[in-house]
Amino acid sequence: MDAIRHAALGLIVLLFPLMAAGHEASAQDERSHRTLAIGMTQFPSTFHPSIDSMMAKSYVLAMTLRPFTVFDPQWKLICMLCTQLPTLENGGAVRETTPEGKEGIAVTYTIHNRAIWGDGTPVTTKDVTFTWKVGRHPLSGLASAELYKRILSVDVADAKTFTLHFDRLAFDYNAINDFNLLPAHLDRAAFAEPASYRHRTLYDTDTTNPGLYFGPYRITAVEPGSHVVMEPNKSWWGRKPFFTRIVVYVIGNTAALEANLLAGAIDMIPGELGLTLDQAISFADRHGDTFHTIFQPGLVYEHIDLNLDNPILADRRVRRALLYAIDRKAISDQLFGGKQPVATGPVSPLDTVYDGHVPAYPYDPGKAAALLDEAGWKRVNGGVRRNAEGKRLHLTLMTTAGNHTREMIEQVLQSQWRKLGIEARIHNQPARVFFGRTVTMRKFPSLAMFAWISAPDSVPRSTLHSSQIPTQENNFAGQNYMGFSDPDMDALIDKIEVELDAEKRKGMWRRIQQIYAEELPALPLYYRSQPFILPPWLEGLVPTGHQYPSTLWVENWRATP
Amino acid sequence: MTALISSPLARHIIGRLGETCVVIVIMSFAVYGLIGLMPGDPIDLMISADPHLTSADAARLRAVYGLDRPIMERYGAWLTDALQGDFGYSRAFSQPVLDILTPHLGNSLILMGLSFVLAVAIALPAGMVAALNPRSRTDHLINLLSFAGISIPTFWLALLLIILFSVTLGWLPPGGIATVGVDTIGDRSRHLVLPVVTLTVTQIGAYARFMRAAMIETLRADFIRTARAKGANTRRIIIRHALRNALIPVVTILALSFGTLFSGALITETMFAYPGMGKLIFDSIMGNDFNLALAGLLFATLVTLLGNLGADLAYAWLDPRISYATRRKGP
C-alpha cells in the first residue's frame, strides 16, 4: 500500500510543474490573437498543387498559392492571379479553328504584375509553359489532366502575357481554375525524369522552400500527420495578412477536435473539414455564447442513387412513391435544425443555373400509396406490399458505415417507408468498400446513399450521360452508377457543353433539371451545410459553399481587439 | 568465437532469428495479399473525392502508380526493392516510407515505452501487495481499481482527461506532441502526460491481475513452504524465491506487450492527435497506402517476434532449470 501511495505522490510531484507551465502558456496565447490555430480532420497527402485531389490540401494551399481563375463566395467566376477575366465580349477570347479543323478558342491572360514567388523570382509565363508541360505529360502523375490536354498550345507574348489555344469551344472556355501554377525555376530539375516527378517535386521534398509559394502565406514547418505552420509571405502583393502565424492542426477524431476547441488549443474548426452537422448543431446549442457558428449550405448534394437495373426500381411510379413517402422537411427540421435545405435535384439553389420550378415531391403518403397500388404493389393486412407474383417490396439501403448523420437518416427512411409497406433492409459498408467496389461497380442491389460535390454550373456528364454507366466492358469507368439512360438527357448534355449563349444555356439547364425530377434516377435528399465554428473575435471569413475553400481570401481575416 | 557460436544458447538464438526471417517473409506476402484483396485502390479514392477525374485519367494514374499490374508482380517488385532497403514511397504523405515511419516510430516508442514502464512499475508491486494480503481490504481495493482500469473504454477515459485537465482546468494541452514554436523537453513532456496516463491506466489492471495470480500460485508452492520451514525471513522468501518464480508467466505477458510498443495505440493516438504508429498504420490501410501499411505492420511483427525471443532468454535467467542445451538420451 505504501508503494502505491509513494508512486501516486511521485507522479503528482512530477506532473505539477508541467501542469502549471501549461496553464501559463495557454493564458499567454489567449492574450494574443496574432496567431490563428485551425483544427481539421485530414492531413494533406501531398503539398503539390496538382498531384492528388483532396480538400485538406486545397484548404492549406489556398493560403499559399492562388489560381488564375476561381469562383468567388458569390459563386461568380473571377480572376485571382490574372488581371482581367478574358471573355469573347472584351476581346480576351477569340474563336479560332483548331489544326484538325474543329471550332476552338484562343484565350489570353495577363499575370498580375506584382506576382512574385516567395524567393523573389517573378511569376512569369515561363511558369505557365512549364506547368502546361507537367500537366499534360502522361507520367507526371497529376490527378486531373483534362484541362491540360484540352490546351493544344501556349503562345507567350511577353513575361506576363500568354494565350492558351483550346481544342474546343466550350461554355467554360475562360475558367482555368485547375491550372495550378508551378515554379519553373525550382521544380524544372525534378521534372527531368517525368516518371519520378511525383517523388522528386520540391513541394514534397523541400516543402518549406519559400520559392514554392506566392500567396499571402508560405509553409514554414510541417509535421507529417500532425500540423502545418504558415507564416506571411513577404513577397505577397495583395492586402497584408493580419495573422503572423497560422497553424493547421490535424485531429482525426471529431470529439477530440471539439475538446481541443474548448480547451483553447485551436481557435476554429472550418466547415470544409470539421464537425458533422449534428455535432455542430449540438455544439452551437451548448457553446453558442462563446463561439460563432455559421451554417453554410453548399454544393454537396446528399442523395440516394437508385439501381435502375433492379426491376422494382425500373418502374418510375415506384421511384416517385419512394420520394413522396419521405418527409424530408421534417427530417431536416428534427435532425438538422432546419439547417440543411431539402434538395430538388443535383443543382443547388445557390447556383445561377438552378431552376425552382421542377416537381419537388413534398411529403404525401397518400400519393405514395396510390402510386404503389397503381404499380401493382398491393398491401395485404397492413404488412409488406407484394406484387401479383407474390414478391415482397423489399429494398436494400446502403451507405458508408460509421457516418453517424447518414445512419440517422437511414433509420428514419426505413421507418417512414415501413409505414407504407416498403421493406428496407439497411446494409452499410466501410467507405473504402462502399466506394471502392459496391458503388463504382454498381454492385448495390437497390439504394446507395452518398454525396456528390461539384463546381457551380457544372455539366453532369459524368453522372447522368449514358456513356458514363460503369460496366465490365469499359473497365467500370464513369460515375453514372444508377445506370440512367435517357436520349434527351444525353443530347442536352452534349449541347450544353458547347453552348455559349447564357439564355439558351439557362433553358437547357431547366430541361436537365426537369428530366431529372420527372425520371428520378436518384432520390434527392439535402444540400449539405458546412458548419464553421469560429471565435467571436475573428472577422472576414466568408464561407463559399463550393469546392474552392474560404482560405483563398485568408488575407481578409482579422482579429477584432 | 567458434565455441561461442556452437554454444546451445547461441544456436538457439540463431535458429530463432532464422525462424523470424521466415515468418517475416510469410507475413509480408500475407499482408500484401490481404491489402490487395481489399476493394478499391488509391485511384478509386481519388475519384470519389473528385468527380472531374475522367476514366482516362483513372487509367493513366493506375499505370503511373503500377496498380494495373497483377498483385503477384507488384509483390515481387516490392520484395526485391525491400531486400535492398528501399521500402518505396508513401502515397498518403508523398515521402519515402522510412522518412515517415522513423519519426512516428520514435513518437510511439516514447509514448508506449513510458506508459509501459509506468504500468509495470505500478502494477507489479500492486499485484504483489494484493497477493501477499489476499482477501484483505488492500487486496479488494487493488482488485477494484484493476477491474476499473481493464473495463474503462480508452476513448472515454481520454476524453474525460481532456475535458478535466485541458478544458476545465486548463493545465495540460489536449493533444499533439509539442507547441508550435516551443520545442522544449518540458513542453514535449506536458503533451505526453495525458496520453501516457490514459495508456498506463488501461494497462495497469491486467498486469496487476497477472502478477497477483502468479504470486499467489508461487506462494503456495512446496519450495516456499520449505524455505519457511528452514527459517528464512519473509522478505528473503518473497524477493529471492517467490518473486523470481512468479515473474515467469508475467514475463510472457510483458513480452507479448513489447510488440505494441512499436505498433502504437490507435485510439489513444487518435484522441490525442498524437502522430504515432497505431494511427499511421490504420490510416495507411484505410487510405490504401500499400508501402507504408506493409512496412509498419512488418516492423510491428518483427518487434513482437524479437520480444518473444527476449522473453525466452529471460526464462532461462529467471529459472535456471530451463536450459537450451540439446537433450541427451539417458542411459
Coordinates of N, CA, C and O in Angstrom, one line a residue, chain A residues 306-417:
Chain A
L306 N -30.4 5.2 -57.2 CA -31.2 4.0 -57.4 C -30.6 3.1 -58.5 O -30.3 3.7 -59.5
N307 N -30.5 1.9 -58.2 CA -30.0 1.0 -59.3 C -31.2 0.7 -60.2 O -32.1 -0.1 -59.9
L308 N -31.1 1.3 -61.4 CA -32.3 1.2 -62.3 C -32.3 -0.2 -63.0 O -33.3 -0.5 -63.7
D309 N -31.3 -1.0 -62.8 CA -31.4 -2.4 -63.3 C -32.3 -3.3 -62.4 O -32.7 -4.4 -62.8
N310 N -32.6 -2.8 -61.2 CA -33.4 -3.5 -60.3 C -34.9 -3.4 -60.8 O -35.4 -2.3 -61.0
P311 N -35.6 -4.5 -61.1 CA -36.9 -4.5 -61.7 C -37.9 -3.6 -60.9 O -38.7 -3.0 -61.5
I312 N -37.8 -3.6 -59.6 CA -38.7 -2.8 -58.8 C -38.5 -1.3 -59.1 O -39.4 -0.6 -59.3
L313 N -37.2 -0.9 -59.1 CA -36.9 0.5 -59.3 C -36.9 0.9 -60.8 O -36.9 2.1 -61.0
A314 N -37.0 0.0 -61.7 CA -37.1 0.4 -63.1 C -38.5 1.1 -63.3 O -38.6 1.8 -64.3
D315 N -39.4 0.8 -62.5 CA -40.7 1.5 -62.6 C -40.7 2.9 -62.0 O -40.5 3.0 -60.8
R316 N -40.9 3.9 -62.8 CA -40.9 5.3 -62.3 C -41.8 5.6 -61.2 O -41.6 6.4 -60.4
R317 N -43.0 4.9 -61.3 CA -44.0 5.1 -60.2 C -43.5 4.7 -58.8 O -43.7 5.4 -57.8
V318 N -42.7 3.7 -58.8 CA -42.1 3.2 -57.5 C -41.1 4.3 -57.0 O -41.1 4.6 -55.9
R319 N -40.3 4.8 -58.0 CA -39.3 5.8 -57.6 C -40.0 7.0 -57.0 O -39.5 7.5 -56.0
R320 N -41.0 7.4 -57.7 CA -41.7 8.6 -57.2 C -42.4 8.3 -55.8 O -42.3 9.2 -55.0
A321 N -42.9 7.2 -55.7 CA -43.6 6.8 -54.4 C -42.6 6.8 -53.3 O -42.9 7.3 -52.2
L322 N -41.4 6.3 -53.6 CA -40.3 6.3 -52.5 C -40.1 7.7 -52.0 O -39.9 8.0 -50.8
L323 N -40.0 8.7 -53.0 CA -39.7 10.1 -52.6 C -40.9 10.7 -51.9 O -40.7 11.4 -50.9
Y324 N -42.1 10.5 -52.4 CA -43.3 11.0 -51.7 C -43.4 10.5 -50.3 O -44.0 11.2 -49.4
A325 N -42.9 9.3 -50.1 CA -43.1 8.7 -48.7 C -42.1 9.2 -47.7 O -42.2 8.9 -46.5
I326 N -41.2 10.1 -48.1 CA -40.2 10.6 -47.2 C -40.5 12.0 -46.8 O -40.7 12.9 -47.7
D327 N -40.6 12.3 -45.5 CA -40.8 13.6 -45.0 C -39.5 14.3 -44.8 O -38.9 14.4 -43.7
R328 N -38.9 14.8 -45.9 CA -37.5 15.4 -45.9 C -37.5 16.6 -45.1 O -36.5 17.0 -44.4
K329 N -38.6 17.4 -45.1 CA -38.6 18.7 -44.4 C -38.6 18.4 -42.9 O -37.8 19.0 -42.1
A330 N -39.4 17.4 -42.4 CA -39.3 17.0 -41.0 C -38.0 16.5 -40.6 O -37.5 16.8 -39.5
I331 N -37.4 15.7 -41.5 CA -36.0 15.2 -41.1 C -35.0 16.3 -41.0 O -34.3 16.4 -40.0
S332 N -35.1 17.3 -41.9 CA -34.2 18.4 -41.9 C -34.4 19.2 -40.6 O -33.5 19.6 -39.9
D333 N -35.7 19.4 -40.2 CA -36.0 20.2 -39.0 C -35.6 19.5 -37.8 O -35.0 20.0 -36.9
Q334 N -35.9 18.2 -37.7 CA -35.7 17.4 -36.5 C -34.2 17.1 -36.3 O -33.7 17.2 -35.2
L335 N -33.6 16.6 -37.3 CA -32.2 16.1 -37.2 C -31.2 17.2 -37.4 O -30.1 17.2 -36.8
F336 N -31.5 18.2 -38.2 CA -30.5 19.2 -38.5 C -31.0 20.7 -38.3 O -30.4 21.6 -38.8
G337 N -32.0 20.8 -37.4 CA -32.4 22.1 -37.0 C -32.8 23.0 -38.2 O -32.7 24.2 -38.2
G338 N -33.2 22.4 -39.3 CA -33.6 23.1 -40.5 C -32.4 23.8 -41.2 O -32.6 24.6 -42.1
K339 N -31.2 23.4 -40.8 CA -30.0 24.0 -41.4 C -29.6 23.4 -42.8 O -28.8 23.9 -43.5
Q340 N -30.2 22.2 -43.1 CA -29.8 21.5 -44.3 C -31.0 21.6 -45.3 O -32.0 20.8 -45.2
P341 N -30.9 22.4 -46.3 CA -32.1 22.6 -47.2 C -32.4 21.3 -48.0 O -31.5 20.6 -48.4
V342 N -33.7 21.1 -48.1 CA -34.2 19.9 -48.9 C -33.8 20.1 -50.3 O -34.0 21.2 -50.9
A343 N -33.3 19.0 -51.0 CA -32.9 19.1 -52.4 C -34.0 18.8 -53.3 O -34.8 17.9 -53.0
T344 N -34.0 19.4 -54.5 CA -34.9 19.0 -55.5 C -34.2 18.3 -56.7 O -34.8 17.8 -57.6
G345 N -32.9 18.4 -56.7 CA -32.1 17.8 -57.7 C -30.6 18.1 -57.5 O -30.3 18.7 -56.4
P346 N -29.8 17.8 -58.5 CA -28.4 17.9 -58.2 C -27.9 19.4 -58.2 O -26.7 19.6 -57.9
V347 N -28.7 20.3 -58.7 CA -28.3 21.7 -58.8 C -28.7 22.5 -57.5 O -29.9 22.5 -57.2
S348 N -27.7 23.1 -56.9 CA -28.0 23.8 -55.6 C -28.8 25.1 -55.9 O -28.5 25.8 -57.0
P349 N -29.7 25.5 -55.0 CA -30.4 26.8 -55.2 C -29.5 28.0 -55.3 O -29.8 29.1 -55.8
L350 N -28.2 27.8 -54.8 CA -27.3 28.9 -54.8 C -26.6 29.1 -56.2 O -26.0 30.1 -56.5
D351 N -26.8 28.1 -57.0 CA -26.2 28.1 -58.3 C -27.0 29.0 -59.3 O -28.3 28.9 -59.2
T352 N -26.4 29.7 -60.1 CA -27.1 30.6 -61.0 C -28.0 29.8 -62.0 O -29.0 30.4 -62.5
V353 N -27.7 28.6 -62.3 CA -28.4 27.8 -63.2 C -29.6 27.0 -62.6 O -30.3 26.2 -63.2
Y354 N -29.8 27.2 -61.3 CA -30.8 26.5 -60.6 C -32.2 26.9 -61.1 O -32.5 28.0 -61.4
D355 N -33.1 25.9 -61.2 CA -34.5 26.2 -61.6 C -35.4 25.6 -60.5 O -35.4 24.4 -60.2
G356 N -36.2 26.5 -59.9 CA -37.0 26.2 -58.8 C -38.4 25.7 -59.2 O -39.3 25.4 -58.3
H357 N -38.6 25.5 -60.5 CA -40.0 25.1 -60.9 C -40.1 23.6 -61.3 O -41.0 23.2 -62.0
V358 N -39.2 22.8 -60.8 CA -39.3 21.4 -61.1 C -40.2 20.7 -60.0 O -40.3 21.3 -58.9
P359 N -40.7 19.5 -60.3 CA -41.5 18.8 -59.3 C -40.7 18.6 -58.0 O -39.5 18.2 -58.1
A360 N -41.3 19.0 -56.9 CA -40.5 18.9 -55.6 C -40.8 17.7 -54.7 O -40.0 17.5 -53.8
Y361 N -41.8 17.0 -55.0 CA -42.2 15.8 -54.2 C -42.3 16.1 -52.7 O -41.5 15.5 -51.9
P362 N -43.2 16.9 -52.3 CA -43.4 17.1 -50.9 C -44.0 15.8 -50.2 O -44.5 15.0 -50.9
Y363 N -43.9 15.7 -48.9 CA -44.3 14.5 -48.2 C -45.8 14.3 -48.4 O -46.6 15.1 -48.1
D364 N -46.1 13.2 -49.0 CA -47.5 12.9 -49.3 C -47.7 11.3 -49.3 O -47.7 10.7 -50.4
P365 N -47.9 10.8 -48.1 CA -48.0 9.3 -48.1 C -49.2 8.7 -48.9 O -49.1 7.6 -49.4
G366 N -50.2 9.6 -49.0 CA -51.4 9.1 -49.7 C -51.1 8.9 -51.2 O -51.4 7.9 -51.8
K367 N -50.4 9.9 -51.7 CA -50.0 9.8 -53.2 C -49.0 8.7 -53.4 O -49.1 8.0 -54.4
A368 N -48.1 8.5 -52.4 CA -47.1 7.4 -52.5 C -47.8 6.1 -52.5 O -47.5 5.2 -53.4
A369 N -48.8 5.9 -51.6 CA -49.6 4.6 -51.6 C -50.3 4.4 -52.9 O -50.3 3.2 -53.4
A370 N -50.9 5.4 -53.4 CA -51.7 5.3 -54.7 C -50.7 4.9 -55.8 O -51.1 4.0 -56.7
L371 N -49.6 5.5 -55.9 CA -48.6 5.2 -56.9 C -48.2 3.7 -56.8 O -48.0 3.0 -57.9
L372 N -47.9 3.3 -55.6 CA -47.5 1.9 -55.4 C -48.6 0.9 -55.8 O -48.4 -0.1 -56.4
D373 N -49.9 1.3 -55.4 CA -51.0 0.4 -55.8 C -51.1 0.3 -57.4 O -51.3 -0.8 -57.9
E374 N -50.9 1.5 -58.0 CA -51.0 1.6 -59.4 C -49.9 0.7 -60.1 O -50.1 0.1 -61.1
A375 N -48.7 0.7 -59.4 CA -47.6 -0.1 -60.0 C -47.7 -1.6 -59.7 O -46.9 -2.4 -60.0
G376 N -48.8 -1.9 -59.0 CA -49.1 -3.4 -58.8 C -48.5 -3.9 -57.4 O -48.5 -5.1 -57.2
W377 N -48.1 -3.0 -56.6 CA -47.6 -3.4 -55.2 C -48.7 -3.1 -54.2 O -48.9 -2.0 -53.8
K378 N -49.4 -4.2 -53.9 CA -50.6 -4.1 -53.0 C -50.3 -4.5 -51.6 O -49.4 -5.4 -51.4
R379 N -51.0 -3.8 -50.7 CA -50.7 -4.1 -49.3 C -51.8 -5.1 -48.8 O -53.0 -4.8 -49.0
V380 N -51.4 -6.1 -48.1 CA -52.3 -7.1 -47.5 C -52.2 -7.1 -46.0 O -51.1 -7.3 -45.5
N381 N -53.3 -6.8 -45.3 CA -53.3 -6.8 -43.9 C -52.2 -5.9 -43.2 O -51.6 -6.3 -42.2
G382 N -52.0 -4.8 -43.8 CA -51.1 -3.8 -43.2 C -49.6 -4.3 -43.2 O -48.8 -3.6 -42.6
G383 N -49.3 -5.3 -43.9 CA -47.9 -5.8 -43.9 C -47.1 -5.2 -45.1 O -47.4 -4.2 -45.6
V384 N -46.0 -6.0 -45.5 CA -45.2 -5.5 -46.6 C -46.0 -5.7 -47.9 O -46.7 -6.7 -48.1
R385 N -45.9 -4.8 -48.8 CA -46.6 -4.9 -50.1 C -46.0 -6.0 -50.9 O -44.8 -6.3 -50.8
R386 N -46.9 -6.6 -51.7 CA -46.4 -7.7 -52.7 C -47.0 -7.4 -54.0 O -48.1 -6.7 -54.2
N387 N -46.4 -7.9 -55.1 CA -46.9 -7.8 -56.4 C -47.8 -9.0 -56.8 O -47.9 -9.9 -55.9
A388 N -48.2 -9.1 -58.0 CA -49.1 -10.2 -58.4 C -48.4 -11.5 -58.3 O -49.1 -12.5 -58.0
E389 N -47.1 -11.5 -58.4 CA -46.4 -12.8 -58.3 C -46.1 -13.2 -56.8 O -45.5 -14.2 -56.5
G390 N -46.5 -12.3 -55.9 CA -46.3 -12.6 -54.5 C -44.9 -12.1 -54.0 O -44.5 -12.3 -52.9
K391 N -44.2 -11.4 -54.9 CA -42.9 -10.9 -54.5 C -43.0 -9.7 -53.5 O -43.8 -8.8 -53.8
R392 N -42.2 -9.7 -52.5 CA -42.2 -8.6 -51.5 C -41.6 -7.3 -52.0 O -40.6 -7.4 -52.8
L393 N -42.1 -6.2 -51.6 CA -41.5 -4.9 -52.0 C -40.3 -4.7 -51.0 O -40.4 -4.0 -50.0
H394 N -39.2 -5.3 -51.4 CA -38.0 -5.3 -50.5 C -36.9 -4.6 -51.2 O -36.5 -4.9 -52.3
L395 N -36.3 -3.6 -50.4 CA -35.1 -2.9 -51.0 C -34.0 -2.9 -50.0 O -34.2 -3.0 -48.8
T396 N -32.8 -2.8 -50.5 CA -31.6 -2.7 -49.6 C -31.0 -1.3 -49.6 O -30.7 -0.8 -50.7
L397 N -31.0 -0.7 -48.5 CA -30.5 0.6 -48.4 C -29.0 0.6 -47.8 O -28.8 0.1 -46.8
M398 N -28.1 1.1 -48.6 CA -26.7 1.1 -48.3 C -26.1 2.5 -48.1 O -26.5 3.4 -48.9
T399 N -25.1 2.6 -47.2 CA -24.3 3.8 -47.2 C -23.0 3.5 -46.5 O -22.7 2.4 -46.2
T400 N -22.3 4.6 -46.2 CA -20.9 4.4 -45.6 C -21.1 4.1 -44.1 O -21.6 5.0 -43.3
A401 N -20.6 3.0 -43.6 CA -20.7 2.6 -42.2 C -19.9 3.6 -41.3 O -18.8 4.0 -41.7
G402 N -20.5 4.0 -40.2 CA -19.8 4.9 -39.3 C -20.1 6.3 -39.6 O -19.7 7.2 -38.8
N403 N -20.8 6.6 -40.6 CA -21.2 8.0 -40.9 C -22.5 8.3 -40.1 O -23.6 7.9 -40.5
H404 N -22.3 8.9 -38.9 CA -23.4 9.0 -38.0 C -24.7 9.7 -38.6 O -25.8 9.2 -38.4
T405 N -24.4 10.8 -39.3 CA -25.5 11.5 -39.9 C -26.3 10.6 -40.9 O -27.6 10.6 -40.8
R406 N -25.6 10.0 -41.8 CA -26.3 9.1 -42.8 C -27.0 8.0 -42.1 O -28.1 7.6 -42.5
E407 N -26.4 7.4 -41.0 CA -27.1 6.3 -40.3 C -28.3 6.7 -39.7 O -29.3 6.0 -39.6
M408 N -28.3 8.0 -39.2 CA -29.6 8.5 -38.6 C -30.7 8.6 -39.6 O -31.8 8.3 -39.4
I409 N -30.3 9.2 -40.8 CA -31.3 9.4 -41.8 C -31.8 8.0 -42.3 O -33.0 7.9 -42.5
E410 N -30.9 7.0 -42.4 CA -31.4 5.7 -42.8 C -32.5 5.2 -41.9 O -33.5 4.6 -42.4
Q411 N -32.3 5.4 -40.6 CA -33.3 4.9 -39.6 C -34.7 5.5 -39.9 O -35.7 4.8 -39.9
V412 N -34.6 6.8 -40.1 CA -35.9 7.5 -40.4 C -36.5 7.0 -41.7 O -37.8 6.7 -41.7
L413 N -35.7 6.9 -42.7 CA -36.2 6.4 -44.0 C -36.9 5.1 -43.9 O -38.0 4.8 -44.4
Q414 N -36.2 4.2 -43.2 CA -36.7 2.8 -43.0 C -38.0 2.8 -42.3 O -38.9 2.1 -42.8
S415 N -38.1 3.7 -41.3 CA -39.4 3.7 -40.6 C -40.5 4.3 -41.4 O -41.6 3.9 -41.4
Q416 N -40.2 5.4 -42.2 CA -41.2 6.1 -43.0 C -41.7 5.2 -44.1 O -42.9 5.1 -44.5
W417 N -40.8 4.4 -44.7 CA -41.1 3.5 -45.8 C -42.0 2.3 -45.3 O -42.9 1.8 -45.9

